[in-house]
Coordinates of C-alpha atoms in Angstrom, one line a residue:
M1 CA 9.3 25.1 -21.1
T2 CA 6.8 27.7 -22.2
G3 CA 6.8 31.4 -22.2
P4 CA 7.9 34.4 -24.2
G5 CA 11.4 33.0 -24.9
R6 CA 10.0 29.9 -26.6
L7 CA 7.3 32.0 -28.5
A8 CA 9.9 34.3 -29.9
V9 CA 11.7 31.3 -31.5
V10 CA 8.5 30.2 -33.2
L11 CA 7.2 33.5 -34.6
V12 CA 9.7 33.3 -37.4
L13 CA 7.8 30.3 -38.8
A14 CA 4.7 32.1 -40.0
A15 CA 2.5 30.3 -42.6
V16 CA 4.0 26.9 -42.4
P17 CA 2.3 24.5 -44.8
A18 CA 1.2 21.1 -43.5
G19 CA 2.7 17.8 -44.5
A20 CA 1.7 15.3 -47.2
G21 CA -1.9 14.8 -48.0
A22 CA -3.2 17.8 -46.0
Q23 CA -3.6 21.5 -46.8
C24 CA -3.8 23.0 -43.3
I25 CA -1.8 26.1 -42.8
L26 CA -0.1 26.9 -39.4
D27 CA 0.7 30.4 -38.3
G28 CA 3.7 31.3 -36.1
S29 CA 2.0 30.1 -32.9
G30 CA 1.3 26.7 -34.4
T31 CA -2.4 27.4 -34.8
I32 CA -4.4 26.3 -37.9
T33 CA -5.4 29.4 -40.0
N34 CA -7.8 27.6 -42.4
P35 CA -9.8 25.3 -40.2
T36 CA -12.9 25.5 -42.4
D37 CA -11.1 24.6 -45.6
P38 CA -12.3 21.0 -46.5
A39 CA -8.8 20.1 -47.6
C40 CA -7.6 20.8 -44.1
R41 CA -10.8 20.0 -42.1
D42 CA -11.5 16.7 -43.6
A43 CA -8.0 15.3 -43.9
R44 CA -7.6 11.9 -42.2
F45 CA -4.6 9.7 -41.2
T46 CA -4.3 6.2 -39.8
Y47 CA -1.6 5.0 -37.4
T48 CA 0.0 1.7 -38.4
R49 CA 2.8 -0.4 -37.3
D50 CA 5.0 -0.2 -40.5
T51 CA 3.1 1.3 -43.4
D52 CA 4.0 5.0 -44.0
D53 CA 2.4 6.9 -46.9
A54 CA 0.3 10.0 -47.6
T55 CA -2.5 8.9 -45.3
Q56 CA -0.8 6.4 -43.0
I57 CA 1.7 7.1 -40.2
A58 CA 4.0 4.2 -39.1
L59 CA 4.7 4.1 -35.4
G60 CA 7.2 1.2 -35.6
Y61 CA 5.2 -0.8 -33.0
D62 CA 1.7 -2.1 -32.8
V63 CA -1.0 0.5 -32.4
P64 CA -2.5 0.2 -28.9
V65 CA -6.2 -0.4 -28.5
P66 CA -8.2 -0.2 -25.3
V67 CA -8.8 -3.4 -23.4
D68 CA -11.8 -4.3 -21.3
S69 CA -10.1 -5.6 -18.1
L70 CA -10.7 -4.9 -14.5
T71 CA -7.1 -5.7 -13.7
P72 CA -3.9 -4.3 -15.2
V73 CA -2.9 -5.6 -18.6
E74 CA 0.1 -5.3 -21.0
G75 CA -1.5 -2.3 -22.5
F76 CA -4.2 0.2 -21.8
R77 CA -7.7 -0.3 -20.4
S78 CA -10.9 1.1 -21.8
Y79 CA -12.6 3.9 -19.8
A80 CA -15.4 1.6 -18.9
A81 CA -12.9 -0.9 -17.5
L82 CA -11.0 1.7 -15.6
H83 CA -14.1 3.2 -14.2
A84 CA -15.3 -0.2 -13.1
R85 CA -12.0 -0.9 -11.4
H86 CA -12.0 2.5 -9.6
Q87 CA -15.5 1.8 -8.3
A88 CA -14.7 -1.7 -7.2
L89 CA -11.7 -0.5 -5.2
A90 CA -13.9 2.1 -3.5
S91 CA -16.5 -0.6 -2.6
G92 CA -14.1 -2.0 0.1
S93 CA -12.9 -0.4 3.3
G94 CA -9.8 1.2 1.8
A95 CA -11.3 4.0 -0.3
T96 CA -14.4 6.0 -1.0
A97 CA -15.8 7.4 -4.2
A98 CA -17.2 10.9 -4.6
E99 CA -18.8 12.8 -7.5
V100 CA -16.9 16.1 -7.9
G101 CA -18.5 17.4 -11.0
T102 CA -19.7 16.7 -14.5
T103 CA -18.1 17.1 -17.9
L104 CA -19.4 19.4 -20.6
A105 CA -21.3 16.4 -22.0
G106 CA -22.8 15.6 -18.6
R107 CA -20.6 12.6 -17.6
T108 CA -19.8 12.3 -13.9
I109 CA -16.2 13.1 -12.9
W110 CA -15.2 10.9 -10.0
A111 CA -12.6 11.4 -7.3
Y112 CA -11.4 8.7 -4.9
S113 CA -10.2 9.2 -1.4
V114 CA -7.8 6.6 -0.1
G115 CA -7.4 6.5 3.7
D116 CA -9.1 5.7 6.9
E117 CA -12.7 6.8 7.6
D118 CA -11.9 10.1 9.4
T119 CA -9.6 13.0 8.7
L120 CA -7.5 12.5 11.8
T121 CA -4.3 10.5 12.5
P122 CA -4.4 7.7 15.0
E123 CA -3.2 10.2 17.6
G124 CA -6.1 12.6 16.8
F125 CA -4.2 15.3 15.0
P126 CA -5.4 16.7 11.6
E127 CA -4.6 14.3 8.8
P128 CA -2.6 15.8 5.8
A129 CA -3.7 15.2 2.2
I130 CA -2.4 15.1 -1.3
L131 CA -4.2 15.4 -4.7
V132 CA -3.2 13.5 -7.9
N133 CA -4.9 14.3 -11.2
G134 CA -4.9 12.2 -14.3
G135 CA -6.2 12.4 -17.9
I136 CA -6.6 16.1 -18.2
H137 CA -5.3 15.8 -21.8
A138 CA -7.4 13.1 -23.6
R139 CA -4.8 11.6 -25.8
E140 CA -2.4 10.9 -23.0
W141 CA -3.5 7.3 -22.2
Q142 CA -0.4 6.8 -20.0
S143 CA -1.8 9.2 -17.4
P144 CA -5.1 7.4 -16.4
E145 CA -3.2 4.1 -16.3
A146 CA -0.5 5.5 -14.1
V147 CA -2.9 7.3 -11.7
T148 CA -5.0 4.1 -11.5
G149 CA -1.9 2.1 -10.8
F150 CA -1.1 4.4 -7.8
Y151 CA -4.7 4.1 -6.6
E152 CA -4.5 0.3 -6.9
R153 CA -1.3 0.2 -4.9
L154 CA -2.6 2.3 -2.1
V155 CA -5.7 0.2 -1.7
E156 CA -3.9 -3.1 -2.1
T157 CA -1.3 -2.3 0.6
A158 CA -3.7 -0.6 3.1
D159 CA -3.5 -3.6 5.5
D160 CA 0.1 -4.7 4.8
G161 CA 1.1 -4.1 8.4
G162 CA 3.9 -1.8 7.2
P163 CA 4.4 1.3 5.1
G164 CA 1.1 0.9 3.1
Q165 CA -1.0 0.6 6.2
W166 CA 0.8 3.5 7.9
L167 CA 0.2 5.7 4.9
H168 CA -3.5 4.6 4.9
D169 CA -3.8 5.6 8.6
H170 CA -2.0 8.9 8.4
L171 CA -2.7 10.5 5.0
N172 CA -5.7 11.2 2.8
V173 CA -4.9 10.6 -0.8
V174 CA -7.4 11.9 -3.4
V175 CA -7.0 10.8 -7.0
V176 CA -8.9 11.9 -10.1
P177 CA -7.9 9.2 -12.5
V178 CA -9.7 10.5 -15.6
H179 CA -10.4 14.2 -15.6
N180 CA -11.2 14.9 -19.3
I181 CA -13.6 11.9 -19.7
D182 CA -15.4 13.2 -22.9
G183 CA -12.1 13.7 -24.7
F184 CA -10.7 10.4 -23.5
L185 CA -13.7 8.5 -24.8
T186 CA -13.2 10.1 -28.2
T187 CA -9.6 9.0 -28.3
Q188 CA -10.6 5.5 -27.4
R189 CA -13.3 5.4 -30.0
Y190 CA -10.7 6.0 -32.7
P191 CA -7.5 4.3 -31.4
A192 CA -5.8 4.4 -34.8
S193 CA -7.4 7.4 -36.6
V194 CA -6.8 11.1 -36.5
G195 CA -8.0 14.2 -38.3
G196 CA -6.3 17.5 -39.2
L197 CA -2.8 17.2 -40.4
E198 CA 0.1 14.9 -40.0
I199 CA 2.3 17.1 -37.9
Q200 CA -0.5 18.3 -35.6
P201 CA -3.4 15.9 -35.6
R202 CA -6.4 17.0 -33.6
E203 CA -9.4 14.8 -33.5
G204 CA -9.9 11.1 -32.9
R205 CA -6.9 9.5 -31.2
M206 CA -5.1 12.8 -30.9
R207 CA -7.9 14.9 -29.2
R208 CA -6.2 16.9 -26.5
K209 CA -8.9 19.3 -25.3
N210 CA -12.4 19.0 -23.9
L211 CA -15.5 19.2 -26.1
R212 CA -16.3 22.9 -25.8
H213 CA -17.8 24.4 -28.9
P214 CA -17.2 28.1 -28.9
S215 CA -20.5 29.1 -30.6
A216 CA -22.9 26.4 -29.5
G217 CA -23.5 27.3 -25.8
D218 CA -23.2 24.2 -23.7
T219 CA -23.7 21.9 -26.6
P220 CA -20.5 20.0 -26.9
V221 CA -18.4 19.1 -29.9
D222 CA -19.7 15.8 -31.3
D223 CA -17.6 12.6 -30.9
S224 CA -17.5 11.8 -34.6
L225 CA -14.3 12.1 -36.5
D226 CA -16.3 12.1 -39.8
T227 CA -18.2 15.4 -39.1
G228 CA -15.3 17.7 -39.3
D229 CA -16.8 21.2 -38.7
D230 CA -16.1 21.1 -35.0
N231 CA -13.1 18.8 -34.8
F232 CA -10.6 21.6 -34.0
F233 CA -12.6 23.1 -31.2
G234 CA -12.3 22.5 -27.4
V235 CA -10.6 24.2 -24.4
D236 CA -7.2 23.1 -23.2
L237 CA -8.1 22.3 -19.6
N238 CA -4.5 22.8 -18.6
R239 CA -4.6 26.4 -19.6
N240 CA -7.9 27.3 -18.0
G241 CA -6.7 27.9 -14.4
P242 CA -7.0 31.1 -12.5
V243 CA -3.2 31.4 -11.8
G244 CA -1.3 32.5 -14.9
F245 CA -4.4 32.6 -17.1
G246 CA -3.4 34.1 -20.5
A247 CA 0.1 34.9 -19.2
N248 CA 3.7 34.3 -20.4
G249 CA 2.7 33.3 -24.0
G250 CA 1.7 29.9 -22.8
S251 CA -1.9 29.9 -24.2
L252 CA -3.9 31.5 -27.0
P253 CA -7.4 33.0 -27.3
D254 CA -8.1 31.3 -30.6
P255 CA -10.7 28.4 -30.1
V256 CA -8.9 26.4 -32.9
S257 CA -5.5 26.5 -31.0
L258 CA -4.3 23.4 -29.2
I259 CA -3.6 25.6 -26.3
Y260 CA -6.9 27.6 -26.3
R261 CA -7.4 28.8 -22.8
G262 CA -11.2 29.4 -22.8
T263 CA -13.0 32.7 -22.4
R264 CA -12.2 33.1 -18.7
P265 CA -10.4 31.3 -15.9
D266 CA -12.3 28.3 -14.6
S267 CA -14.8 28.5 -17.4
E268 CA -15.0 24.7 -17.9
P269 CA -17.0 22.3 -15.7
E270 CA -14.0 19.9 -15.7
T271 CA -11.8 22.6 -14.2
L272 CA -14.4 23.3 -11.5
A273 CA -14.5 19.6 -10.7
L274 CA -10.8 19.7 -9.9
R275 CA -11.4 22.5 -7.5
A276 CA -14.0 20.3 -5.8
A277 CA -11.5 17.5 -5.6
A278 CA -9.2 19.8 -3.7
R279 CA -12.0 20.6 -1.3
L280 CA -12.6 16.9 -0.9
A281 CA -8.9 16.4 0.0
G282 CA -9.1 19.2 2.5
E283 CA -7.6 22.5 1.2
D284 CA -6.2 23.5 4.6
R285 CA -4.5 20.1 4.9
L286 CA -3.1 19.8 1.3
R287 CA 0.6 19.2 1.1
M288 CA 1.3 18.0 -2.5
Y289 CA -0.3 18.1 -6.0
S290 CA 0.7 16.2 -9.1
D291 CA -0.9 16.5 -12.5
V292 CA 0.1 13.5 -14.5
H293 CA 0.7 13.9 -18.3
S294 CA 2.8 12.6 -21.1
F295 CA 5.4 12.8 -22.5
T296 CA 9.3 13.3 -22.1
Q297 CA 9.8 12.1 -18.6
V298 CA 10.2 15.3 -16.7
Y299 CA 8.8 17.1 -13.6
I300 CA 7.9 20.6 -14.7
T301 CA 7.8 22.4 -11.4
P302 CA 6.5 25.9 -10.7
M303 CA 8.7 28.0 -8.3
T304 CA 6.6 30.5 -6.4
G305 CA 9.5 32.4 -4.9
N306 CA 8.7 31.1 -1.4
R307 CA 12.3 30.1 -0.5
R308 CA 11.4 27.3 1.9
R309 CA 8.5 25.9 -0.3
D310 CA 10.7 25.9 -3.4
A311 CA 13.6 24.1 -1.6
I312 CA 11.3 21.5 -0.1
T313 CA 9.8 21.0 -3.6
E314 CA 13.2 20.4 -5.2
A315 CA 14.3 18.0 -2.5
L316 CA 11.0 16.1 -2.7
V317 CA 11.3 15.8 -6.5
T318 CA 14.9 14.5 -6.1
R319 CA 13.7 11.7 -3.9
M320 CA 10.9 10.9 -6.3
R321 CA 13.1 10.9 -9.3
A322 CA 15.6 8.7 -7.4
A323 CA 12.8 6.1 -7.2
S324 CA 12.9 5.9 -11.0
G325 CA 16.7 5.6 -11.1
F326 CA 16.7 9.3 -12.2
R327 CA 15.2 8.3 -15.5
Y328 CA 13.0 11.4 -15.0
D329 CA 14.4 14.9 -15.3
Y330 CA 13.6 18.1 -13.3
R331 CA 12.8 21.5 -14.7
A332 CA 12.2 24.3 -12.3
G333 CA 10.2 27.3 -13.3
V334 CA 11.3 30.9 -13.0
P335 CA 11.0 31.8 -9.2
G336 CA 8.0 34.0 -8.7
S337 CA 6.4 33.4 -12.2
R338 CA 2.7 32.7 -12.0
G339 CA 2.9 30.4 -15.0
I340 CA 0.6 29.9 -17.9
G341 CA -2.7 28.7 -16.4
T342 CA -1.8 25.1 -15.7
T343 CA -3.3 23.1 -12.8
A344 CA 0.2 22.9 -11.3
D345 CA 0.5 26.7 -11.3
W346 CA -2.9 26.9 -9.5
A347 CA -1.9 24.4 -6.8
A348 CA 1.5 25.8 -6.2
W349 CA 0.3 29.4 -5.8
T350 CA -3.1 28.7 -4.1
Y351 CA -1.8 26.3 -1.5
Q352 CA 1.9 26.8 -1.5
V353 CA 2.6 23.1 -1.8
P354 CA 5.0 21.1 -3.9
S355 CA 3.3 20.9 -7.3
W356 CA 4.3 19.9 -10.8
T357 CA 3.3 18.7 -14.2
L358 CA 4.6 15.1 -14.3
E359 CA 5.4 14.1 -17.9
L360 CA 5.6 10.3 -18.3
E361 CA 7.1 8.0 -20.9
P362 CA 8.4 8.0 -23.6
R363 CA 11.3 10.4 -23.6
N364 CA 11.7 10.9 -27.4
G365 CA 8.6 9.9 -29.3
G366 CA 9.0 6.1 -28.7
Q367 CA 12.3 5.7 -30.5
D368 CA 13.8 4.1 -27.4
Y369 CA 11.3 1.3 -27.9
G370 CA 11.8 0.7 -31.6
G371 CA 9.5 3.4 -32.7
T372 CA 9.9 5.6 -35.8
G373 CA 9.6 8.9 -33.8
A374 CA 6.7 9.8 -36.1
S375 CA 4.7 12.9 -35.4
H376 CA 2.9 12.8 -32.0
S377 CA 4.0 9.2 -31.5
G378 CA 5.1 10.2 -28.0
F379 CA 1.5 10.1 -26.9
I380 CA 1.2 6.5 -28.0
L381 CA 3.3 4.4 -25.7
P382 CA 3.8 0.8 -26.8
E383 CA 1.6 -1.6 -25.0
F384 CA 4.5 -3.6 -23.6
R385 CA 5.7 -0.4 -21.7
A386 CA 2.4 0.2 -20.0
E387 CA 3.0 -2.2 -17.0
P388 CA 6.5 -1.0 -16.2
M389 CA 5.4 2.6 -16.6
R390 CA 2.6 2.1 -14.1
E391 CA 4.9 0.5 -11.6
E392 CA 7.6 3.1 -11.9
V393 CA 5.2 6.0 -11.6
S394 CA 3.4 4.3 -8.6
R395 CA 6.8 4.1 -6.9
M396 CA 7.5 7.8 -7.4
L397 CA 4.1 8.9 -6.3
F398 CA 4.2 6.7 -3.2
A399 CA 7.6 8.2 -2.3
G400 CA 6.2 11.7 -2.7
A401 CA 3.1 10.9 -0.6
W402 CA 5.3 9.3 2.1
R403 CA 7.6 12.3 2.4
Q404 CA 4.8 14.8 2.5
A405 CA 2.9 12.9 5.1
G406 CA 5.5 14.3 7.4
P407 CA 8.9 13.4 9.0
P408 CA 9.5 10.6 11.5
S409 CA 9.8 11.0 15.2
L410 CA 10.5 8.8 18.2
R411 CA 7.6 7.8 20.4
A412 CA 8.9 5.6 23.2
A413 CA 12.0 4.1 24.9
E414 CA 12.5 1.3 27.3
I415 CA 15.5 -0.2 29.0
R416 CA 15.4 -3.6 30.7
D417 CA 18.1 -5.4 32.7
A418 CA 19.3 -8.9 32.1
D419 CA 16.5 -10.3 34.2
G420 CA 13.9 -8.6 32.1
Q421 CA 13.0 -5.9 34.7
V422 CA 12.2 -2.5 33.4
V423 CA 14.6 0.2 34.7
Y424 CA 13.5 3.0 32.4
A425 CA 10.3 3.6 30.4
A426 CA 9.0 6.7 28.7
R427 CA 6.6 7.5 25.9
W428 CA 5.1 10.6 24.2
R429 CA 1.4 11.1 24.5
R430 CA -1.0 13.6 23.0
A431 CA -2.1 16.5 25.3
G432 CA -4.3 18.9 23.4
D433 CA -2.4 20.2 20.4
R434 CA 1.0 19.1 21.8
R435 CA 2.6 16.0 23.3
V436 CA 4.0 15.4 26.7
L437 CA 6.6 12.9 27.7
D438 CA 5.4 10.4 30.3
V439 CA 8.2 8.7 32.2
T440 CA 6.6 5.8 34.0
R441 CA 9.8 4.1 35.3
S442 CA 13.2 5.5 36.0
T443 CA 15.8 3.7 38.2
A444 CA 19.5 3.8 38.1
L445 CA 21.5 1.8 35.4
L446 CA 24.3 0.0 37.2
P447 CA 27.7 0.4 35.7
G448 CA 29.1 -2.8 34.3
R449 CA 25.7 -4.4 34.0
E450 CA 24.0 -5.6 30.7
Y451 CA 20.8 -4.0 29.4
R452 CA 18.5 -4.2 26.5
L453 CA 17.3 -0.9 24.8
W454 CA 14.0 -0.7 22.9
L455 CA 13.2 2.3 20.8
A456 CA 9.9 2.9 19.0
F457 CA 9.2 5.4 16.2
D458 CA 6.0 6.7 14.9
R459 CA 6.2 4.7 11.6
P460 CA 8.0 1.9 9.8
M461 CA 11.5 3.2 9.4
R462 CA 12.7 0.6 6.9
W463 CA 11.5 -1.0 3.6
R464 CA 11.1 -4.6 2.9
D465 CA 11.2 -6.3 -0.6
S466 CA 8.6 -8.7 -1.9
A467 CA 10.3 -11.5 -0.1
G468 CA 10.0 -9.7 3.2
A469 CA 13.8 -9.0 3.5
L470 CA 15.0 -5.6 4.6
A471 CA 16.0 -3.6 1.5
D472 CA 16.5 0.0 0.2
Y473 CA 13.4 1.6 -1.2
P474 CA 14.2 1.9 -5.0
G475 CA 16.8 4.6 -5.6
Q476 CA 17.3 5.3 -1.9
A477 CA 20.1 4.3 0.4
V478 CA 20.1 4.6 4.2
A479 CA 22.1 3.1 7.0
A480 CA 21.0 -0.3 8.1
V481 CA 20.3 1.0 11.6
P482 CA 20.4 4.5 13.2
R483 CA 23.3 5.8 15.2
V484 CA 22.2 5.4 18.9
E485 CA 24.4 6.8 21.6
I486 CA 23.9 7.0 25.4
Q487 CA 25.7 10.1 26.5
A488 CA 26.8 11.1 30.0
P489 CA 27.0 14.9 29.4
G490 CA 28.5 15.6 32.8
L491 CA 31.4 13.4 32.2
P492 CA 34.2 13.5 29.5
G493 CA 33.1 12.6 26.1
A494 CA 35.0 9.3 26.3
S495 CA 32.4 8.1 28.8
D496 CA 29.7 8.2 26.1
L497 CA 28.5 4.8 24.8
V498 CA 27.8 4.3 21.1
L499 CA 25.7 1.2 20.6
D500 CA 27.3 -1.3 18.2
P501 CA 25.2 -1.3 15.0
G502 CA 25.6 -5.0 14.9
D503 CA 23.8 -5.3 18.2
L504 CA 20.7 -3.3 16.9
A505 CA 17.9 -4.9 14.9
W506 CA 14.6 -3.8 13.5
L507 CA 11.6 -5.8 14.8
D508 CA 9.2 -7.4 12.4
Q509 CA 7.0 -9.2 14.9
P510 CA 4.2 -7.7 17.0
G511 CA 4.2 -7.5 20.7
G512 CA 5.9 -4.2 21.7
A513 CA 8.8 -4.0 24.1
P514 CA 11.2 -5.6 24.4
A515 CA 11.2 -7.8 21.3
G516 CA 8.3 -6.7 19.1
Y517 CA 7.3 -3.7 17.1
R518 CA 4.9 -1.1 18.4
D519 CA 2.2 -0.5 15.8
Y520 CA 3.8 -1.3 12.4
R521 CA 6.4 -3.7 11.2
D522 CA 9.9 -2.0 11.6
D523 CA 8.7 0.9 13.7
A524 CA 10.9 -0.3 16.6
L525 CA 14.4 -1.6 17.1
S526 CA 16.2 -3.1 20.0
G527 CA 19.8 -3.9 21.0
N528 CA 21.9 -5.0 24.0
F529 CA 24.6 -2.8 25.7
T530 CA 26.7 -2.9 28.8
A531 CA 26.7 0.2 31.0
P532 CA 30.3 1.6 31.0
V533 CA 32.2 1.4 34.3
A534 CA 33.1 5.0 33.7
W535 CA 29.6 5.9 34.9
D536 CA 30.5 4.7 38.3
T537 CA 31.4 8.0 39.9
G538 CA 29.8 7.6 43.3
A539 CA 27.0 9.9 42.4
A540 CA 24.0 9.8 40.1
V541 CA 25.0 10.4 36.5
P542 CA 22.4 12.0 34.1
L543 CA 22.3 10.2 30.8
V544 CA 20.8 11.1 27.4
I545 CA 19.8 8.6 24.7
T546 CA 20.6 10.4 21.4
V547 CA 19.3 9.0 18.1
Q548 CA 20.2 10.0 14.6
A549 CA 17.9 8.3 12.2
R550 CA 16.4 8.6 8.7
D551 CA 13.4 6.7 7.4
F552 CA 13.6 4.6 4.2
L553 CA 13.0 7.8 2.1
Q554 CA 15.7 9.7 3.9
A555 CA 13.6 12.0 6.1
A556 CA 15.4 12.9 9.3
L557 CA 13.8 12.8 12.7
D558 CA 11.8 15.6 14.3
A559 CA 14.1 16.2 17.2
D560 CA 11.3 17.6 19.4
P561 CA 8.2 15.4 19.3
S562 CA 6.4 17.7 21.8
T563 CA 5.4 20.0 18.9
P564 CA 3.6 17.9 16.2
V565 CA 4.9 18.6 12.7
G566 CA 2.4 20.5 10.5
W567 CA 2.5 22.5 7.3
A568 CA 1.8 26.2 6.8
G569 CA 2.9 28.9 4.4
G570 CA 4.7 26.4 2.2
A571 CA 7.0 24.9 4.8
W572 CA 7.1 22.6 7.8
T573 CA 6.0 23.8 11.3
G574 CA 7.1 22.2 14.5
Y575 CA 10.0 20.3 12.8
E576 CA 13.0 21.0 15.1
D577 CA 16.6 20.0 15.4
A578 CA 18.4 19.0 18.6
S579 CA 19.0 22.7 19.5
G580 CA 15.2 23.4 19.3
A581 CA 15.5 25.4 16.1
S582 CA 12.5 24.9 13.8
G583 CA 13.1 24.4 10.1
D584 CA 12.8 21.8 7.4
S585 CA 15.6 19.4 8.1
G586 CA 15.2 17.9 11.6
G587 CA 18.0 16.4 13.5
V588 CA 19.1 14.4 16.6
D589 CA 16.5 13.3 19.2
C590 CA 17.6 13.8 22.8
S591 CA 14.2 13.2 24.4
F592 CA 14.9 10.2 26.7
T593 CA 17.0 10.8 29.8
P594 CA 17.7 7.8 32.0
Y595 CA 20.5 7.9 34.6
A596 CA 23.2 5.7 36.1
G597 CA 24.6 5.2 39.6
A598 CA 24.2 3.1 42.6
A599 CA 21.0 1.1 43.0
D600 CA 19.6 3.5 45.6
A601 CA 20.7 6.7 43.8
A602 CA 18.0 9.3 43.4
A603 CA 17.3 10.6 39.9
P604 CA 19.3 13.7 39.1
D605 CA 18.1 16.6 37.0
P606 CA 18.2 15.8 33.3
A607 CA 21.1 17.2 31.3
P608 CA 21.1 18.4 27.7
C609 CA 22.8 16.3 25.2
R610 CA 26.0 17.4 23.6
E611 CA 26.3 17.6 19.9
S612 CA 27.1 14.2 18.5
G613 CA 27.9 15.0 14.9
A614 CA 25.8 16.1 12.0
I615 CA 23.2 13.7 10.7
P616 CA 24.3 12.2 7.4
P617 CA 23.2 14.0 4.2
S618 CA 20.2 12.6 2.4
G619 CA 22.1 11.9 -0.8
G620 CA 20.5 12.4 -4.2
G621 CA 21.7 12.7 -7.7
G622 CA 22.2 15.1 -10.6
S623 CA 19.5 17.5 -11.6
G624 CA 19.2 15.8 -14.9
D625 CA 17.8 19.0 -16.4
N626 CA 18.1 18.3 -20.0
G627 CA 14.8 19.8 -21.1
G628 CA 12.0 18.0 -22.9
G629 CA 8.7 19.6 -23.9
G630 CA 5.9 17.2 -23.1
S631 CA 2.3 18.2 -23.2
A632 CA 2.7 21.2 -20.9
G633 CA 4.9 22.9 -23.4
L634 CA 3.8 23.2 -27.0
L635 CA 6.0 25.4 -29.1
L636 CA 9.6 24.4 -28.8
P637 CA 9.0 20.8 -30.0
F638 CA 7.2 22.3 -33.0
V639 CA 10.4 24.1 -33.9
A640 CA 12.2 20.8 -33.5
W641 CA 9.8 19.2 -36.0
W642 CA 10.5 22.0 -38.4
L643 CA 14.1 20.9 -38.3
S644 CA 13.5 17.2 -38.5
R645 CA 10.1 17.1 -40.2
R646 CA 9.1 14.2 -38.0
R647 CA 8.9 15.6 -34.5
P648 CA 5.8 15.8 -32.3
T649 CA 4.2 19.2 -31.6
E650 CA 4.1 19.0 -27.8

C-alpha cells in the first residue's frame, strides 16, 4: 500500500541515521539527505551466507550468481542467457520478436508475441491480447525469470493438441521479459556487492531504477559501483506513468529518492517502450496486464471504480491465486483512485482491463527459506526457490490468460440412433460479425429407443495432468462432466431427461462425431440415453438440449453463441445467460432443439427451455488480504525496519 496514510506514518521519522559502517542520513520520506558525503556515497557492503559485520550482510543462504544457461536452472540466468533464450524461442513458429524501444544506454528492449501468425481467431473474429511486463525494477531477479518461464510454457505447449494449442490459436500474448535492461545488467555485474547504506542499499546488486542522470542530459549513470558520484541517481520506471503521476504520496521529485518519478510522465525511453509493447499487443484488443515484481506474494490491484471491471478483476485474481493454493494475497486499491504512476495504474485506467502489480516470492525477506531476514534480502530469492517460483507464476499467468481469452460456448450437437444414423445435427457458423445455427438434420427421436448424444465446445473443457489423465487444474475444482438435460417444455417436468453423468465421457481422440473430439482434445463429450416413453404423446414433441458447464478454470458457458463474446468498457459484451440477458456470468445453453414423436412426425416449432436450476458457483477462497509491501510500496516496510532494525525498505 502507498499513499498519504502510509506517508503520514513515516514523517515522524525525520533524520534517521544509517546503520553500522555508513553515515547516510534519511529524511522522513526515506530519501538520503547527504548523497555527496563520501562517508555515505562511498560506503560498500557485501552479501554473504553467514558472516555479518560492519561491511558484510548475512543472508542465511548462498548468494545467487547469474548463470549462463539457455534452459532453466536452479537459480537465475544471466541477461545474455535470458536474451538468447528469448530469441531462440522466437525463431520457431510459436512466437515472434519485436524491438519496441531502447534503454537510456541504447540497448534494445524486446517484446515477444506468442500466438499464431494473424490477429484473428480460427473463426475469423478479432483475437484478444494480454501484456505481461517483467524486470522493471532491476534488482528483482525473480521477475525476468518468472516472465521467461511463462513465455517458455506458452511456446512449448503451442502444439500440445489441448489447452496450450487453443490459447496459441485464440490469444495474442505479448511479454517484455526484461524492461530495465541497463539496471538489470548492473545488478548482475555485482551479484554480492552494494553501495549506500545497509538498510537502503542502492547501487550494485540493489539498483532499482534506470540509469537516468539528472544533470547529464542523455548520458546515463555509469555501471561502476566504485565511482560513487552518480550511484544514487536514476528514475523509478514504476512511478513514471501518466496515470497517477506525482499523486497520492507514492513518489518523490528528488532524483536521489528510490521512488523518484522523473521530470514528467513518460519521460524515460524504457517507459515509452512499454507503450509500444501495448500497441504491438493491440490496444483495442487488450484484456489483461500484469507487471511482475518482487516481493511479498501479493496482487496489488488498482480499482478504477468501473463496477463491472473491478468485479471481473477480483474474480480473475481469485482464480489465479487459487492456482498457487492461495499462497498469494490480494490487495485492492481505493475505487476510483488513479494511483501513484505505476504501470498497473496506466493499464487499468487507459484500457479498463484487469491490471495489477504482481509481487513474487519471498513473503518475508527469505526467512521462510532459512534466511536471516536481513535488509533487502527479500529481493534475493534463494537459488533453490527459482524453479518452483517460475512454475507457480507460470500457472497463475496461464490461468489469467485463459480466463481473459473469453468464456466457453457450445459449437455443435449431434444425435445418432443405435444403428449409427444421424437423426439430429446442428452447428454454429460465422455469418459476418455474428453466428447462425445451421440445422442440417432433424428427424424425430422415437420414444423408448436408444441414442448417442455428441456435444462439441469451442475449446478444451477439461485439464489433463502430465500423465494424460483428467485432473483439476491446480487450485480449481469442477464437476467431472456438465449437467446435460433433454427437456420437453410442453410436457410436465417429470418428462425431462437428465443424462446420467456416468454415461458421459470427454473425448481425447480426434475424429469428430460421434466418438472423437472436434478440434482440440476434450472439446467434445458424448453419452448414451434412452428417449423416455413419456414423449410418446401421439404428436410431435419439441425438445431442448440444455447444458450447464464450466471449463477447467470455472468459466461458465456463453448461453447465446449467436453473439460472439467481446470486451468493451471494462466488461464482457455478448456474454448472455439462458434468458438472453447480457452480463459477466453466462449460464445455461439451450441452443439445440431436436424433437420426438412418430417416425413420420413433422418438426414442430421450437420451444424455449425451462429454467433448470442455477449453474453451480465458481468457488474460490478467502481474500487473504493480510498486507505486504513489496516493491510497489516503499514506506510502510521502512517503518517496520525502524521497529526491527533488520527489515527491508520496500
